[in-house]
């Protein structure tokens, strides 16, 4: 069993930045992803990273503004968000899955991931 805890959410004005953190216990391994969800909508995959120096990807909707990274020694994955827009308002979740989750066609699909955190709210005002 993997326990994931997100932090770093909050309220920010449009154009601002936030950095979300996700700490995993016992460890952040294999494939880690960030997702977001608003009420009434499906969970959207926005970033993934293969841990311990593997490849990182961002979805088209956030590429160029959001960056996923990791601190392998701290079992923590980050999501640096810049130039935030009101449409980025959502609950943000991190997730962990097997290595195969970090492959084309799977990395942004919620069913590829086995473990989920409780989420952290991000609100962007105009």
PDB file of N, CA and C in Angstrom, residues 36-74:
ATOM      1  N   UNK A  36      -6.134  16.549 -12.301  1.00  0.00           N
ATOM      2  CA  UNK A  36      -6.996  17.564 -11.715  1.00  0.00           C
ATOM      3  C   UNK A  36      -8.438  17.269 -12.080  1.00  0.00           C
ATOM      4  N   UNK A  37      -9.328  17.784 -11.249  1.00  0.00           N
ATOM      5  CA  UNK A  37     -10.750  17.507 -11.460  1.00  0.00           C
ATOM      6  C   UNK A  37     -11.585  18.652 -10.930  1.00  0.00           C
ATOM      7  N   UNK A  38     -12.609  19.008 -11.708  1.00  0.00           N
ATOM      8  CA  UNK A  38     -13.605  19.969 -11.267  1.00  0.00           C
ATOM      9  C   UNK A  38     -14.943  19.245 -11.173  1.00  0.00           C
ATOM     10  N   UNK A  39     -15.868  19.768 -10.379  1.00  0.00           N
ATOM     11  CA  UNK A  39     -17.156  19.089 -10.190  1.00  0.00           C
ATOM     12  C   UNK A  39     -17.871  18.828 -11.510  1.00  0.00           C
ATOM     13  N   UNK A  40     -18.334  17.607 -11.665  1.00  0.00           N
ATOM     14  CA  UNK A  40     -19.087  17.242 -12.841  1.00  0.00           C
ATOM     15  C   UNK A  40     -18.258  16.876 -14.040  1.00  0.00           C
ATOM     16  N   UNK A  41     -16.935  16.895 -13.892  1.00  0.00           N
ATOM     17  CA  UNK A  41     -16.069  16.579 -15.016  1.00  0.00           C
ATOM     18  C   UNK A  41     -15.160  15.408 -14.664  1.00  0.00           C
ATOM     19  N   UNK A  42     -14.669  14.745 -15.692  1.00  0.00           N
ATOM     20  CA  UNK A  42     -13.761  13.624 -15.481  1.00  0.00           C
ATOM     21  C   UNK A  42     -12.396  14.136 -15.008  1.00  0.00           C
ATOM     22  N   UNK A  43     -11.698  13.245 -14.320  1.00  0.00           N
ATOM     23  CA  UNK A  43     -10.360  13.583 -13.867  1.00  0.00           C
ATOM     24  C   UNK A  43      -9.424  13.680 -15.073  1.00  0.00           C
ATOM     25  N   UNK A  44      -8.689  14.775 -15.126  1.00  0.00           N
ATOM     26  CA  UNK A  44      -7.817  15.060 -16.278  1.00  0.00           C
ATOM     27  C   UNK A  44      -6.357  14.848 -15.900  1.00  0.00           C
ATOM     28  N   UNK A  45      -5.662  14.014 -16.635  1.00  0.00           N
ATOM     29  CA  UNK A  45      -4.231  13.828 -16.424  1.00  0.00           C
ATOM     30  C   UNK A  45      -3.465  14.981 -17.020  1.00  0.00           C
ATOM     31  N   UNK A  46      -2.528  15.565 -16.243  1.00  0.00           N
ATOM     32  CA  UNK A  46      -1.823  16.724 -16.730  1.00  0.00           C
ATOM     33  C   UNK A  46      -0.311  16.565 -16.740  1.00  0.00           C
ATOM     34  N   UNK A  47       0.231  15.653 -15.964  1.00  0.00           N
ATOM     35  CA  UNK A  47       1.680  15.478 -15.960  1.00  0.00           C
ATOM     36  C   UNK A  47       2.034  14.110 -15.416  1.00  0.00           C
ATOM     37  N   UNK A  48       3.143  13.583 -15.898  1.00  0.00           N
ATOM     38  CA  UNK A  48       3.619  12.299 -15.379  1.00  0.00           C
ATOM     39  C   UNK A  48       5.139  12.286 -15.408  1.00  0.00           C
ATOM     40  N   UNK A  49       5.704  11.442 -14.549  1.00  0.00           N
ATOM     41  CA  UNK A  49       7.147  11.313 -14.497  1.00  0.00           C
ATOM     42  C   UNK A  49       7.509   9.897 -14.082  1.00  0.00           C
ATOM     43  N   UNK A  50       8.510   9.354 -14.759  1.00  0.00           N
ATOM     44  CA  UNK A  50       9.057   8.079 -14.351  1.00  0.00           C
ATOM     45  C   UNK A  50      10.142   8.393 -13.344  1.00  0.00           C
ATOM     46  N   UNK A  51      10.025   7.839 -12.144  1.00  0.00           N
ATOM     47  CA  UNK A  51      10.906   8.265 -11.061  1.00  0.00           C
ATOM     48  C   UNK A  51      12.352   7.830 -11.276  1.00  0.00           C
ATOM     49  N   UNK A  52      13.224   8.429 -10.466  1.00  0.00           N
ATOM     50  CA  UNK A  52      14.655   8.165 -10.492  1.00  0.00           C
ATOM     51  C   UNK A  52      15.283   8.532 -11.826  1.00  0.00           C
ATOM     52  N   UNK A  53      14.957   9.728 -12.267  1.00  0.00           N
ATOM     53  CA  UNK A  53      15.604  10.270 -13.452  1.00  0.00           C
ATOM     54  C   UNK A  53      14.972   9.934 -14.775  1.00  0.00           C
ATOM     55  N   UNK A  54      13.763   9.408 -14.758  1.00  0.00           N
ATOM     56  CA  UNK A  54      13.099   9.061 -15.992  1.00  0.00           C
ATOM     57  C   UNK A  54      12.434  10.246 -16.664  1.00  0.00           C
ATOM     58  N   UNK A  55      11.751   9.963 -17.749  1.00  0.00           N
ATOM     59  CA  UNK A  55      11.144  11.007 -18.566  1.00  0.00           C
ATOM     60  C   UNK A  55       9.941  11.639 -17.874  1.00  0.00           C
ATOM     61  N   UNK A  56       9.752  12.914 -18.184  1.00  0.00           N
ATOM     62  CA  UNK A  56       8.623  13.672 -17.663  1.00  0.00           C
ATOM     63  C   UNK A  56       7.820  14.232 -18.826  1.00  0.00           C
ATOM     64  N   UNK A  57       6.523  14.277 -18.658  1.00  0.00           N
ATOM     65  CA  UNK A  57       5.642  14.759 -19.720  1.00  0.00           C
ATOM     66  C   UNK A  57       4.564  15.649 -19.123  1.00  0.00           C
ATOM     67  N   UNK A  58       4.128  16.613 -19.912  1.00  0.00           N
ATOM     68  CA  UNK A  58       3.001  17.456 -19.543  1.00  0.00           C
ATOM     69  C   UNK A  58       1.968  17.392 -20.656  1.00  0.00           C
ATOM     70  N   UNK A  59       0.721  17.424 -20.272  1.00  0.00           N
ATOM     71  CA  UNK A  59      -0.368  17.400 -21.248  1.00  0.00           C
ATOM     72  C   UNK A  59      -0.402  18.712 -22.026  1.00  0.00           C
ATOM     73  N   UNK A  60      -1.011  18.652 -23.195  1.00  0.00           N
ATOM     74  CA  UNK A  60      -1.078  19.831 -24.062  1.00  0.00           C
ATOM     75  C   UNK A  60      -1.710  21.021 -23.348  1.00  0.00           C
ATOM     76  N   UNK A  61      -2.680  20.751 -22.493  1.00  0.00           N
ATOM     77  CA  UNK A  61      -3.423  21.827 -21.837  1.00  0.00           C
ATOM     78  C   UNK A  61      -2.566  22.644 -20.881  1.00  0.00           C
ATOM     79  N   UNK A  62      -1.438  22.085 -20.438  1.00  0.00           N
ATOM     80  CA  UNK A  62      -0.613  22.798 -19.457  1.00  0.00           C
ATOM     81  C   UNK A  62       0.843  22.915 -19.874  1.00  0.00           C
ATOM     82  N   UNK A  63       1.198  22.325 -21.006  1.00  0.00           N
ATOM     83  CA  UNK A  63       2.607  22.333 -21.428  1.00  0.00           C
ATOM     84  C   UNK A  63       3.092  23.771 -21.614  1.00  0.00           C
ATOM     85  N   UNK A  64       4.277  24.012 -21.098  1.00  0.00           N
ATOM     86  CA  UNK A  64       4.845  25.352 -21.154  1.00  0.00           C
ATOM     87  C   UNK A  64       4.542  26.179 -19.919  1.00  0.00           C
ATOM     88  N   UNK A  65       3.567  25.745 -19.134  1.00  0.00           N
ATOM     89  CA  UNK A  65       3.220  26.451 -17.897  1.00  0.00           C
ATOM     90  C   UNK A  65       3.457  25.592 -16.662  1.00  0.00           C
ATOM     91  N   UNK A  66       3.212  24.300 -16.773  1.00  0.00           N
ATOM     92  CA  UNK A  66       3.355  23.385 -15.637  1.00  0.00           C
ATOM     93  C   UNK A  66       4.542  22.458 -15.874  1.00  0.00           C
ATOM     94  N   UNK A  67       5.283  22.181 -14.808  1.00  0.00           N
ATOM     95  CA  UNK A  67       6.434  21.287 -14.885  1.00  0.00           C
ATOM     96  C   UNK A  67       6.404  20.300 -13.726  1.00  0.00           C
ATOM     97  N   UNK A  68       6.540  19.034 -14.053  1.00  0.00           N
ATOM     98  CA  UNK A  68       6.615  17.997 -13.017  1.00  0.00           C
ATOM     99  C   UNK A  68       8.079  17.667 -12.783  1.00  0.00           C
ATOM    100  N   UNK A  69       8.419  17.455 -11.512  1.00  0.00           N
ATOM    101  CA  UNK A  69       9.786  17.085 -11.160  1.00  0.00           C
ATOM    102  C   UNK A  69       9.737  16.214  -9.913  1.00  0.00           C
ATOM    103  N   UNK A  70      10.896  15.698  -9.537  1.00  0.00           N
ATOM    104  CA  UNK A  70      10.923  14.813  -8.374  1.00  0.00           C
ATOM    105  C   UNK A  70      12.169  15.078  -7.548  1.00  0.00           C
ATOM    106  N   UNK A  71      12.059  14.732  -6.276  1.00  0.00           N
ATOM    107  CA  UNK A  71      13.215  14.604  -5.403  1.00  0.00           C
ATOM    108  C   UNK A  71      13.189  13.161  -4.941  1.00  0.00           C
ATOM    109  N   UNK A  72      13.966  12.341  -5.629  1.00  0.00           N
ATOM    110  CA  UNK A  72      13.915  10.897  -5.379  1.00  0.00           C
ATOM    111  C   UNK A  72      14.249  10.562  -3.933  1.00  0.00           C
ATOM    112  N   UNK A  73      15.211  11.273  -3.376  1.00  0.00           N
ATOM    113  CA  UNK A  73      15.640  10.984  -2.006  1.00  0.00           C
ATOM    114  C   UNK A  73      14.566  11.332  -0.985  1.00  0.00           C
ATOM    115  N   UNK A  74      13.721  12.287  -1.321  1.00  0.00           N
ATOM    116  CA  UNK A  74      12.671  12.719  -0.392  1.00  0.00           C
ATOM    117  C   UNK A  74      11.336  12.066  -0.706  1.00  0.00           C
TER     118      UNK A  74
END
